[in-house]
């Protein structure tokens, strides 16, 4: 790594400003004079979209492996598999001359209709953070960079370039930043990409608190902050905020504006130097990785198939799966021939090959006779003849397999879905086929949760295939015939109706603002708190075998924050086929000073088990597993008290729990102030000690003023009084007080703050 500060010292102001803006759509500005090479970046996140011409913003790209998208891989709950996917992505980036891969995307799934949800992991920040760490580690372990995106609070496509996300501090920290915090602090992505939108009134590209105070100072991010493409509006303001690299380029007027701002003293050259320093660090880090070695496309295709099979979720199965011995199978749906394996927009990959589900099924279904019919049109029209043809095929077969893909005109980057439904023709098709052939299986390809109330009762089984990547057709065949046992678990809730969802009344926003009124209650946090029934809960997924859990054990019944605890559970495969189980650990705060979700995911592990095999799964819980972000203290706080550790096979299938007693060692400053109420003084142990002697006087004074029942103020009066600010209460004693109430209060405050 060359001496960066020495290079900066030799750079002209013009060269510094030029380095902070792209030279082309996908490259940074080289400085030949100083041997500074260009950096080549490319989308991501589930494949390398290397455009042939760096100046081109077109979607077309060189061939690369299209892996399953994040919505799918999140359902694998398999950290090591994500790491292996990352290593393969890096090998392809190296082959294609790419230094930084623009992913992973880890925005929270605030609403199931976000058109870009297929590119994001989960509604749960812990799961998203853990999987992002694995993917980043995998990619960067091979000397290729990543770009953690989109920072931050980018949770809808509707007006994505201008919308102002209004979110309170606690929700921001606990839900919308914590996956980024985990990934930055534990995996140090080479770059972080700022989002288009505004956060509490300020564009993310100009948000100093996000980009510098939180990301760079609090989380100690060492890499560079890159804009989303065209997300910069004021280059000088963005540099001041900590936005190091504007993309795409070229933007000569922007470069000139930076030069003039420094010359006129509007921008400190030191701020520009800091951006230059961060960019040079990544440029030279990337240059240490030789590019051009070819990648093994066949091996990556096989890996993509394995990942897809582990990511698909068996949502419903009355026993029809795995298919056994069916002699005549009706395959219905265009997605059986034209695999629906990725989404629209910037993540669109040019695959090295694509497996058609029906062809892969033919290879595995023994001598079964397999018929095909289109089932539904490519557009949103209704074509009854297609349904009639499908019904006839289903009646003539022993099993009907419906391959249903949610069309791109319903979901993509750039727009949100208007509902949770399949097309009306697809719904009619499924209902008609199910009526004719009860032995039917619905195989779905979609990027996010679907409502199924119109048709699911008639389906014998439902397999969620997601946007499964180029090898997904083979994965579906593996799962249908039982060559692979399903192990996927939902990383997002499937609600019954759109109107049941947390953000329903706060989407898409109005007058350019969207209020995150549901606060921390997104996904299962909301449905649990509201006791709202759902179609399929977070963490749900069936297997061809069954698993038994022992009672959970903890390393300590009582522990202090610095110690953490280890949760252990013995899991047994009680069926007759090998399988994988995802053990999920949720934490419930039995008594918090703030409203908290009934449970939150804080640990998980995936375990392979042969029939009758038992393994002990051990999952550590640290301080943050018990903490919430206290908006008044401005920090993470875990309060002394009891917590329940819930161990389950899904958020709704808790197999055992154990109560532990947590001792906080934190000494938090008192929050009491001159207008704190009597109740607040009594709730703070230091406050209670301070006003103890006064309290008896209150009782007397209250009796005098309110004439209670002779036994001091009655409960109704006390409720009224407890919520009075202490100075107002003291005023009731008027002249009886030796000094003014404010003086007494100041004395008390000094005492508790001492
Ligand atoms: C797009 C996306 C971002 C992508 C970038 C480059 O608008 O929001 O995820 O990496 O532009 O294509």
XYZ file of C-alpha atoms and ligand atoms in Angstrom:
766
model
C 0.000 0.000 0.000
C 1.695 3.241 -1.116
C 2.115 6.107 1.330
C -1.257 7.750 0.837
C -0.568 10.994 2.621
C 2.549 11.446 0.489
C 0.419 11.049 -2.617
C -2.165 13.509 -1.321
C 0.601 16.016 -0.682
C 1.549 15.828 -4.371
C -1.995 16.089 -5.709
C -3.334 19.314 -7.162
C -6.676 20.664 -5.973
C -8.118 19.777 -9.386
C -6.910 16.169 -9.065
C -8.377 15.852 -5.572
C -11.752 17.165 -6.684
C -11.729 14.919 -9.771
C -10.987 11.844 -7.684
C -14.163 12.420 -5.656
C -16.435 12.119 -8.664
C -16.666 9.184 -11.050
C -14.802 9.333 -14.342
C -17.496 7.178 -15.955
C -20.655 5.360 -14.886
C -18.617 2.618 -13.209
C -15.069 3.882 -12.675
C -13.275 6.405 -10.531
C -10.762 8.903 -11.921
C -7.212 7.567 -12.351
C -4.233 9.887 -11.805
C -1.550 8.527 -14.103
C 1.001 11.123 -12.975
C 0.905 9.635 -9.483
C 0.271 5.980 -10.424
C -3.266 6.089 -9.021
C -5.310 3.488 -10.929
C -9.050 3.618 -11.537
C -11.478 1.616 -9.411
C -14.081 -0.406 -11.313
C -17.405 -1.006 -9.526
C -20.379 -3.095 -10.620
C -23.728 -4.261 -9.343
C -24.537 -6.704 -7.227
C -25.768 -7.893 -5.178
C -26.442 -11.512 -6.286
C -24.274 -11.566 -9.392
C -21.626 -9.476 -11.139
C -23.269 -7.108 -13.634
C -20.120 -6.054 -15.470
C -21.073 -3.780 -18.310
C -18.708 -4.048 -21.296
C -18.425 -0.268 -21.618
C -17.685 1.551 -18.373
C -19.435 4.609 -19.716
C -22.688 2.748 -20.270
C -25.642 2.897 -17.895
C -27.433 0.193 -19.908
C -28.506 -2.931 -18.058
C -26.775 -5.418 -20.421
C -23.676 -7.113 -19.025
C -21.079 -9.830 -19.523
C -22.153 -13.357 -18.533
C -21.953 -14.147 -14.827
C -23.651 -16.476 -12.381
C -27.016 -15.223 -11.196
C -27.329 -16.471 -7.628
C -30.612 -16.421 -5.693
C -31.531 -12.931 -4.562
C -31.307 -11.793 -0.935
C -34.974 -12.463 -0.163
C -34.212 -16.087 -0.965
C -30.764 -16.528 0.575
C -31.995 -14.955 3.812
C -34.317 -17.948 4.174
C -31.342 -20.287 4.239
C -30.360 -18.817 7.651
C -26.974 -20.295 6.730
C -24.033 -18.029 7.477
C -21.407 -20.334 5.947
C -23.416 -20.744 2.756
C -23.658 -16.968 2.359
C -19.905 -16.779 2.852
C -19.354 -19.368 0.136
C -21.649 -17.407 -2.168
C -19.570 -14.322 -1.419
C -16.363 -16.109 -2.328
C -17.846 -17.215 -5.632
C -19.054 -13.689 -6.363
C -15.556 -12.424 -5.665
C -14.026 -14.959 -8.040
C -16.347 -13.729 -10.775
C -15.621 -10.094 -9.973
C -11.911 -10.856 -10.302
C -12.480 -12.626 -13.604
C -14.468 -9.697 -14.940
C -12.124 -6.992 -13.667
C -14.415 -5.625 -10.977
C -12.895 -4.172 -7.798
C -16.049 -3.494 -5.764
C -19.388 -5.306 -5.933
C -22.345 -3.027 -5.181
C -24.089 -5.037 -2.518
C -25.419 -6.414 -0.202
C -28.641 -4.456 0.146
C -29.891 -4.661 3.721
C -32.777 -2.251 3.947
C -35.520 -3.456 6.252
C -38.738 -4.822 4.777
C -40.973 -2.228 6.366
C -43.716 -3.060 3.883
C -44.127 -6.328 1.985
C -45.022 -4.401 -1.157
C -41.678 -2.627 -1.624
C -40.729 -3.409 -5.208
C -37.137 -3.939 -4.230
C -37.703 -6.376 -1.373
C -36.312 -9.180 -3.510
C -32.908 -7.574 -3.113
C -33.175 -7.259 0.674
C -32.825 -9.906 3.384
C -35.443 -9.451 6.056
C -37.877 -7.595 8.304
C -35.537 -8.412 11.164
C -32.344 -6.368 11.598
C -30.457 -9.076 13.499
C -30.952 -11.679 10.763
C -30.160 -9.149 8.029
C -27.024 -8.017 9.821
C -25.725 -11.530 10.416
C -26.211 -12.578 6.790
C -24.703 -9.364 5.476
C -21.620 -9.969 7.616
C -21.241 -13.457 6.135
C -21.637 -12.267 2.559
C -19.271 -9.331 3.012
C -16.670 -11.528 4.696
C -16.936 -14.032 1.859
C -16.506 -11.444 -0.891
C -13.795 -9.400 0.815
C -11.833 -12.479 1.847
C -10.841 -12.715 -1.831
C -9.714 -9.081 -2.080
C -12.863 -7.730 -3.700
C -14.775 -4.901 -2.059
C -18.459 -4.577 -1.240
C -20.895 -1.713 -0.937
C -23.355 -1.991 1.936
C -26.536 -0.310 0.767
C -28.692 1.789 0.862
C -27.748 3.917 3.840
C -30.305 4.686 5.114
C -34.077 4.288 5.679
C -34.733 3.425 2.024
C -37.751 1.176 2.420
C -39.969 2.008 -0.530
C -39.506 2.580 -4.239
C -42.369 5.073 -4.365
C -40.730 8.531 -4.763
C -37.472 6.893 -3.658
C -35.338 9.794 -4.922
C -37.094 12.495 -2.955
C -39.252 10.985 -0.213
C -38.503 12.239 3.308
C -38.532 9.347 5.771
C -39.612 10.728 9.131
C -38.385 8.298 11.753
C -37.824 8.684 15.510
C -34.389 8.067 16.987
C -35.196 4.815 18.765
C -36.812 3.295 15.653
C -33.944 4.531 13.511
C -31.347 2.909 15.757
C -33.120 -0.338 16.651
C -34.643 -1.162 13.270
C -33.225 0.836 10.354
C -29.584 1.262 11.354
C -28.767 -1.786 13.461
C -28.138 -4.176 10.552
C -25.813 -1.564 9.041
C -24.141 -1.137 12.424
C -23.533 -4.867 12.752
C -22.168 -5.192 9.221
C -19.928 -2.119 9.477
C -18.529 -2.888 12.921
C -18.057 -6.619 12.312
C -17.237 -6.850 8.603
C -15.921 -3.398 7.583
C -17.300 -3.273 4.023
C -14.929 -1.363 1.767
C -17.722 1.025 0.865
C -21.152 2.080 2.071
C -23.660 3.442 -0.420
C -25.907 6.282 0.671
C -29.549 6.140 -0.327
C -31.514 8.551 -2.492
C -34.120 9.572 0.036
C -34.181 12.144 2.808
C -34.049 11.145 6.458
C -35.835 13.527 8.800
C -35.620 16.305 6.247
C -32.038 15.892 5.015
C -30.927 14.007 1.899
C -28.885 10.960 2.852
C -26.108 12.201 0.534
C -25.844 15.353 2.660
C -26.636 13.831 6.043
C -23.629 14.580 8.229
C -25.109 12.874 11.298
C -25.600 9.626 9.378
C -22.493 9.649 7.180
C -19.953 11.113 9.574
C -21.149 11.213 13.183
C -22.737 7.774 13.246
C -21.092 5.819 10.415
C -17.532 7.130 10.516
C -17.120 8.357 14.090
C -19.385 6.175 16.217
C -19.067 2.953 14.202
C -15.477 3.686 13.081
C -16.163 2.951 9.417
C -12.819 3.021 7.571
C -13.944 2.764 3.969
C -15.476 5.256 1.577
C -19.056 6.451 1.276
C -20.316 6.329 -2.295
C -23.561 7.874 -3.472
C -26.312 5.901 -5.032
C -26.253 6.748 -8.706
C -27.317 10.404 -9.104
C -28.142 10.692 -5.399
C -25.882 13.757 -4.960
C -27.603 17.134 -5.385
C -25.022 19.514 -3.895
C -21.509 18.123 -4.199
C -19.953 20.568 -1.758
C -22.641 19.981 0.887
C -22.232 16.244 0.349
C -18.472 16.431 0.886
C -19.004 18.400 4.076
C -21.401 15.690 5.257
C -18.957 12.878 4.542
C -20.033 11.667 1.087
C -16.669 10.758 -0.365
C -17.403 9.574 -3.899
C -20.141 10.780 -6.205
C -21.316 8.349 -8.872
C -21.808 8.189 -11.732
C -19.373 10.371 -13.616
C -18.249 12.311 -15.442
C -19.488 15.467 -13.717
C -17.011 18.233 -14.715
C -19.210 21.027 -13.369
C -19.409 19.270 -9.992
C -15.615 18.901 -9.933
C -15.225 22.605 -10.690
C -17.701 23.498 -7.946
C -15.539 21.652 -5.435
C -12.382 23.407 -6.636
C -14.055 26.801 -6.334
C -15.539 25.991 -2.914
C -12.082 25.237 -1.573
C -10.574 28.277 -3.252
C -13.294 30.503 -1.802
C -13.025 29.008 1.662
C -16.492 27.441 1.565
C -15.063 23.934 1.858
C -12.060 23.117 4.036
C -9.382 21.396 1.952
C -8.926 19.062 4.919
C -12.464 17.770 4.342
C -11.630 17.141 0.701
C -8.384 15.457 1.711
C -10.284 13.109 4.039
C -12.484 11.976 1.138
C -9.440 11.611 -1.091
C -7.677 9.605 1.611
C -10.578 7.190 1.949
C -10.876 6.754 -1.826
C -7.142 6.202 -2.297
C -7.127 3.607 0.481
C -9.769 1.567 -1.362
C -8.219 2.149 -4.790
C -4.868 0.795 -3.634
C -6.462 -1.978 -1.601
C -8.278 -3.106 -4.750
C -5.122 -2.826 -6.828
C -3.511 -5.482 -4.622
C -5.905 -8.093 -6.064
C -4.804 -9.330 -9.485
C -7.724 -9.433 -11.927
C -8.512 -11.664 -14.902
C -8.289 -15.236 -13.585
C -11.293 -17.090 -15.047
C -14.022 -18.475 -12.826
C -15.484 -21.968 -12.787
C -18.970 -21.357 -14.175
C -20.077 -24.970 -13.725
C -19.022 -25.060 -10.087
C -20.741 -21.733 -9.420
C -23.885 -22.976 -11.129
C -23.861 -26.014 -8.847
C -23.348 -23.766 -5.831
C -26.239 -21.559 -6.977
C -28.413 -24.662 -7.111
C -27.429 -25.674 -3.572
C -28.078 -22.182 -2.259
C -31.457 -22.017 -3.990
C -32.477 -25.388 -2.553
C -31.546 -24.245 0.972
C -33.363 -20.947 0.471
C -36.696 -22.211 -0.770
C -39.390 -22.529 1.884
C -41.922 -25.342 2.057
C -44.876 -23.338 3.331
C -47.575 -26.006 3.219
C -47.514 -29.758 2.641
C -50.341 -32.205 3.291
C -47.942 -35.038 2.537
C -48.049 -34.893 -1.242
C -44.375 -33.921 -1.194
C -41.903 -35.344 -1.853
C -43.451 -36.669 -5.053
C -43.288 -40.414 -4.986
C -44.004 -42.648 -7.940
C -46.402 -40.373 -9.795
C -46.691 -41.785 -13.301
C -48.388 -38.791 -14.892
C -47.499 -35.254 -13.877
C -49.167 -32.160 -15.335
C -46.785 -29.212 -15.313
C -48.744 -25.980 -15.592
C -47.403 -22.424 -15.864
C -45.003 -20.565 -18.067
C -42.527 -20.291 -15.156
C -41.898 -24.026 -15.601
C -40.338 -23.338 -18.992
C -39.157 -19.738 -18.574
C -37.517 -19.722 -15.165
C -38.375 -16.580 -13.234
C -35.082 -16.307 -11.398
C -34.292 -12.621 -10.842
C -35.819 -9.173 -10.546
C -35.965 -6.019 -12.613
C -33.573 -3.094 -12.381
C -29.914 -2.601 -11.537
C -29.383 -6.125 -10.177
C -30.328 -7.795 -13.473
C -27.656 -10.339 -14.391
C -26.762 -11.923 -17.745
C -26.665 -15.556 -16.548
C -24.113 -18.104 -17.716
C -26.953 -20.588 -18.062
C -30.517 -21.042 -16.859
C -32.210 -24.233 -15.665
C -35.812 -24.625 -16.808
C -37.736 -26.261 -13.945
C -39.607 -28.655 -16.243
C -36.400 -29.899 -17.871
C -34.748 -30.432 -14.491
C -37.841 -32.246 -13.270
C -37.788 -34.532 -16.296
C -34.255 -35.571 -15.325
C -35.286 -36.538 -11.798
C -38.855 -37.763 -12.122
C -37.922 -41.250 -13.282
C -40.175 -42.511 -16.022
C -43.072 -40.206 -15.198
C -44.997 -38.829 -18.143
C -44.805 -35.051 -17.864
C -47.194 -32.802 -19.771
C -46.892 -29.024 -20.077
C -49.257 -26.159 -20.644
C -48.717 -22.439 -20.375
C -51.394 -21.809 -17.748
C -51.213 -18.029 -17.713
C -50.182 -15.268 -20.140
C -47.094 -13.098 -19.893
C -49.247 -9.995 -19.502
C -52.022 -9.056 -17.101
C -54.811 -10.276 -19.352
C -57.238 -13.071 -18.530
C -57.331 -15.925 -21.033
C -59.913 -18.579 -20.075
C -58.716 -20.994 -22.741
C -55.397 -21.289 -20.953
C -57.251 -22.232 -17.790
C -59.426 -24.738 -19.591
C -56.355 -26.368 -21.098
C -54.712 -26.537 -17.666
C -57.772 -28.075 -16.045
C -57.920 -30.776 -18.674
C -54.226 -31.527 -18.187
C -54.646 -31.679 -14.429
C -57.609 -34.030 -14.654
C -55.636 -36.366 -16.892
C -52.695 -36.510 -14.485
C -52.082 -37.913 -11.001
C -50.435 -34.717 -9.814
C -50.606 -31.127 -11.045
C -47.628 -28.838 -10.482
C -48.430 -25.138 -10.849
C -45.364 -22.965 -11.538
C -46.525 -19.435 -10.811
C -44.212 -16.414 -11.071
C -45.210 -12.926 -9.983
C -44.672 -10.893 -13.179
C -42.093 -8.128 -13.283
C -44.839 -5.648 -14.090
C -46.028 -6.265 -10.527
C -42.712 -5.945 -8.700
C -39.316 -4.468 -9.536
C -36.758 -1.873 -8.540
C -38.286 1.493 -9.276
C -41.862 0.840 -8.164
C -43.776 -0.818 -5.365
C -46.551 -3.371 -5.612
C -50.090 -2.084 -5.215
C -51.253 -5.320 -3.607
C -50.017 -8.635 -2.249
C -51.763 -10.719 -4.875
C -50.864 -12.813 -7.834
C -52.537 -11.713 -11.057
C -56.252 -12.360 -11.226
C -55.707 -14.866 -14.020
C -53.145 -16.753 -11.918
C -55.563 -16.894 -8.992
C -58.338 -18.180 -11.245
C -55.956 -20.747 -12.710
C -54.910 -22.135 -9.333
C -58.482 -22.324 -8.109
C -59.677 -24.097 -11.257
C -56.841 -26.601 -11.290
C -57.219 -27.317 -7.570
C -60.920 -27.958 -8.047
C -60.114 -30.450 -10.778
C -57.062 -32.007 -9.182
C -56.782 -31.922 -5.368
C -53.315 -33.445 -5.665
C -51.645 -30.236 -6.687
C -48.557 -28.299 -5.691
C -48.094 -24.542 -6.165
C -44.469 -23.493 -6.756
C -43.982 -19.719 -6.476
C -41.364 -17.352 -7.822
C -41.717 -13.893 -6.277
C -39.565 -11.371 -4.475
C -41.545 -10.812 -1.303
C -44.570 -11.882 0.722
C -47.775 -12.844 -1.087
C -51.368 -13.036 0.115
C -52.824 -16.474 -0.689
C -56.257 -16.401 0.851
C -58.003 -16.725 -2.523
C -56.467 -20.073 -3.347
C -54.287 -21.681 -0.681
C -56.995 -23.907 0.783
C -57.134 -25.823 -2.483
C -53.385 -26.356 -2.678
C -52.036 -29.601 -1.241
C -48.617 -28.036 -0.961
C -46.990 -24.645 -1.520
C -43.270 -24.235 -2.177
C -41.879 -20.681 -2.062
C -39.148 -20.613 -4.671
C -38.418 -16.874 -4.505
C -36.270 -15.272 -7.216
C -34.178 -18.348 -7.171
C -31.201 -17.570 -9.373
C -30.216 -19.260 -12.621
C -30.029 -22.744 -11.099
C -33.321 -22.484 -9.264
C -35.079 -24.798 -11.713
C -32.828 -27.603 -10.623
C -33.328 -26.734 -6.972
C -37.084 -26.952 -7.357
C -36.733 -30.392 -8.943
C -34.415 -31.503 -6.128
C -36.970 -30.464 -3.519
C -40.038 -31.814 -5.303
C -38.611 -35.305 -5.646
C -36.920 -35.285 -2.248
C -33.339 -35.305 -3.467
C -32.946 -32.376 -1.108
C -34.947 -31.956 2.083
C -36.368 -28.392 2.373
C -34.805 -26.375 5.195
C -35.681 -22.777 4.347
C -37.335 -20.609 6.997
C -39.161 -17.341 6.240
C -37.122 -14.208 6.823
C -40.283 -12.136 6.418
C -43.851 -12.582 7.583
C -46.511 -13.512 5.041
C -49.555 -11.501 6.182
C -53.143 -12.459 5.490
C -54.037 -9.080 3.974
C -52.260 -5.890 3.023
C -54.527 -3.979 5.397
C -53.107 -6.014 8.292
C -49.563 -4.790 7.709
C -47.748 -2.403 10.071
C -47.150 0.469 7.648
C -50.519 0.256 5.934
C -51.714 3.613 7.192
C -48.297 5.234 6.839
C -47.526 4.392 3.219
C -46.706 5.804 0.708
C -46.737 9.055 2.659
C -48.025 12.428 1.546
C -46.661 15.845 0.687
C -43.271 14.255 0.151
C -43.048 12.743 3.628
C -43.568 9.219 4.896
C -43.978 8.850 8.633
C -42.687 5.684 10.247
C -45.622 5.775 12.623
C -45.416 2.120 13.468
C -42.046 2.799 15.109
C -40.079 -0.302 16.006
C -43.087 -2.496 15.350
C -42.379 -3.846 11.885
C -42.826 -7.436 10.728
C -43.368 -10.033 13.426
C -42.687 -7.409 16.090
C -45.966 -5.797 15.025
C -48.046 -8.910 14.473
C -46.960 -10.320 17.844
C -47.698 -7.045 19.675
C -51.083 -6.744 18.016
C -51.761 -10.496 18.378
C -52.584 -10.246 14.690
C -53.029 -13.561 12.866
C -50.799 -14.022 9.822
C -50.713 -16.477 6.928
C -47.172 -17.730 7.632
C -45.075 -16.355 10.511
C -41.488 -15.156 10.486
C -39.164 -18.161 10.790
C -41.700 -20.651 9.410
C -40.646 -23.462 7.099
C -41.523 -27.172 6.809
C -39.253 -30.159 6.316
C -39.713 -33.750 5.149
C -38.624 -34.809 8.607
C -39.417 -33.661 12.154
C -37.279 -32.317 14.970
C -37.589 -32.492 18.737
C -36.079 -29.894 21.074
C -34.925 -30.441 24.631
C -35.683 -27.831 27.275
C -33.268 -24.936 26.716
C -30.395 -24.497 29.134
C -28.473 -21.344 30.010
C -24.921 -20.975 31.264
C -26.121 -18.689 34.079
C -29.521 -18.044 35.628
C -28.383 -14.654 36.855
C -25.763 -12.732 34.947
C -24.407 -9.261 34.370
C -24.304 -7.420 31.086
C -20.574 -7.781 30.550
C -20.810 -11.575 30.900
C -23.555 -12.473 28.457
C -24.916 -15.994 28.491
C -24.808 -19.151 26.401
C -28.100 -20.785 25.456
C -28.009 -24.497 24.688
C -30.642 -26.871 23.343
C -30.468 -30.475 22.151
C -32.146 -31.036 18.794
C -33.078 -34.507 17.563
C -34.118 -35.598 14.082
C -37.194 -37.665 14.919
C -38.062 -38.524 11.318
C -36.666 -40.987 8.810
C -34.786 -38.691 6.433
C -31.798 -36.426 6.996
C -32.569 -32.763 7.324
C -31.449 -29.339 8.493
C -33.120 -27.366 11.254
C -32.811 -23.659 12.051
C -32.866 -23.129 15.797
C -34.102 -19.627 16.558
C -33.541 -17.770 19.835
C -35.820 -14.875 20.737
C -35.604 -12.624 23.783
C -38.570 -11.214 25.719
C -38.088 -8.390 28.226
C -40.441 -9.159 31.109
C -40.608 -5.609 32.447
C -39.106 -2.676 30.575
C -39.424 1.041 31.197
C -40.295 1.419 27.509
C -42.652 -0.456 25.198
C -40.803 -3.389 23.628
C -41.891 -6.069 21.117
C -43.071 -9.307 22.735
C -40.009 -11.051 21.340
C -37.011 -10.247 19.169
C -34.677 -12.580 17.304
C -31.232 -12.442 18.904
C -29.591 -15.690 17.852
C -29.873 -18.610 15.442
C -27.976 -21.627 14.196
C -28.593 -24.153 11.432
C -27.826 -27.786 12.175
C -27.611 -30.914 9.980
C -29.109 -34.057 11.470
C -29.311 -37.646 10.289
C -32.403 -39.627 11.333
C -32.386 -40.186 15.149
C -29.273 -38.016 15.483
C -29.111 -35.453 18.322
C -26.835 -32.446 18.442
C -26.429 -29.715 21.023
C -26.859 -26.248 19.560
C -25.143 -23.466 21.508
C -26.033 -19.829 20.849
C -24.343 -16.946 22.698
C -26.301 -13.850 23.744
C -24.388 -10.671 24.491
C -25.417 -7.328 25.995
C -27.091 -6.164 22.816
C -29.391 -9.184 22.857
C -31.126 -7.628 25.860
C -30.772 -3.961 25.035
C -32.971 -1.328 23.491
C -31.923 2.116 22.297
C -32.880 4.615 24.968
C -33.767 7.855 23.160
C -33.256 10.011 26.264
C -29.892 8.525 27.154
C -28.939 8.343 23.468
C -27.377 4.918 23.938
C -28.155 1.205 24.132
C -29.558 0.238 27.498
C -30.468 -3.129 29.016
C -32.374 -2.789 32.234
C -31.936 -4.956 35.290
C -34.724 -7.489 35.531
C -36.061 -10.762 34.187
C -35.939 -11.849 30.553
C -37.399 -14.913 28.890
C -35.169 -16.740 26.410
C -37.470 -18.361 23.860
C -36.124 -21.168 21.653
C -38.154 -22.145 18.641
C -38.489 -23.563 15.161
C -40.212 -20.322 14.140
C -41.371 -17.121 15.818
C -44.731 -18.815 16.327
C -43.441 -22.296 17.172
C -41.610 -21.797 20.465
C -40.386 -25.163 21.733
C -39.102 -24.044 25.119
C -38.204 -21.057 27.263
C -36.107 -20.225 30.255
C -36.270 -17.136 32.470
C -33.037 -15.427 33.397
C -32.246 -12.528 35.681
C -30.148 -9.756 34.163
C -28.068 -7.382 36.240
C -27.122 -4.191 34.518
C -23.820 -2.651 35.564
C -24.479 0.595 33.711
C -24.751 3.749 35.811
C -26.972 6.001 33.749
C -27.255 9.694 34.513
C -30.564 10.648 36.099
C -33.094 11.990 33.615
C -34.868 14.038 36.268
C -35.168 17.726 35.557
C -36.975 20.767 36.921
C -40.317 19.705 35.456
C -40.177 15.993 36.324
C -43.341 14.710 37.908
C -43.687 13.153 41.314
C -44.056 9.763 39.636
C -40.780 10.250 37.748
C -39.022 11.190 40.948
C -40.355 8.095 42.667
C -39.505 5.819 39.692
C -35.859 6.851 39.842
C -34.261 5.227 42.916
C -32.042 8.245 43.382
C -35.029 10.524 43.049
C -37.004 8.543 45.563
C -34.178 8.696 48.072
C -33.864 12.445 47.572
C -37.527 13.352 48.067
C -38.172 10.724 50.745
C -38.412 13.221 53.646
C -40.518 15.585 51.577
C -42.991 12.883 50.621
C -44.620 12.732 54.025
C -45.148 16.490 53.842
C -46.914 16.046 50.508
C -49.392 13.715 52.057
C -50.260 16.268 54.736
C -50.409 19.122 52.251
C -52.560 17.101 49.866
C -54.959 16.238 52.638
C -55.234 19.889 53.526
C -55.785 20.936 49.940
C -57.883 18.053 48.676
C -59.472 17.048 51.991
C -58.925 13.318 51.323
C -60.659 10.675 53.326
C -58.717 11.394 56.478
C -56.284 8.673 55.557
C -54.253 10.977 53.375
C -55.068 11.548 49.760
C -57.196 8.782 48.232
C -56.010 6.719 45.224
C -57.830 8.950 42.778
C -56.123 12.017 44.154
C -52.762 10.276 44.233
C -53.038 9.415 40.527
C -53.774 13.012 39.802
C -50.903 14.138 41.983
C -48.338 11.588 40.839
C -48.403 13.060 37.342
C -47.964 16.643 38.531
C -44.588 18.317 38.004
C -42.921 18.512 41.415
C -42.615 22.324 41.483
C -46.379 22.659 40.955
C -46.948 20.241 43.770
C -44.670 22.183 46.063
C -46.593 25.355 45.264
C -49.575 23.854 47.088
C -47.678 24.335 50.313
C -47.284 28.005 49.482
C -45.679 30.024 52.258
C -45.235 26.962 54.439
C -42.132 26.212 52.411
C -38.896 27.628 53.823
C -37.669 28.582 50.331
C -39.082 28.834 46.826
C -40.005 25.544 45.119
C -37.371 26.141 42.382
C -34.678 26.316 45.030
C -35.851 23.062 46.579
C -35.941 21.397 43.179
C -32.423 22.578 42.314
C -31.199 21.184 45.606
C -32.828 17.858 44.927
C -31.416 17.734 41.375
C -27.944 18.418 42.657
C -28.407 15.527 45.040
C -29.476 13.011 42.378
C -26.875 14.213 39.910
C -24.164 14.074 42.495
C -29.386 2.045 -8.583
C -29.591 1.332 -7.273
C -28.314 0.866 -6.618
C -27.329 0.467 -7.682
C -26.943 1.726 -8.427
C -26.008 1.420 -9.600
O -30.251 3.127 -8.693
O -30.386 2.010 -6.288
O -28.619 -0.218 -5.740
O -26.177 -0.146 -7.106
O -28.065 2.449 -8.894
O -26.698 0.689 -10.560
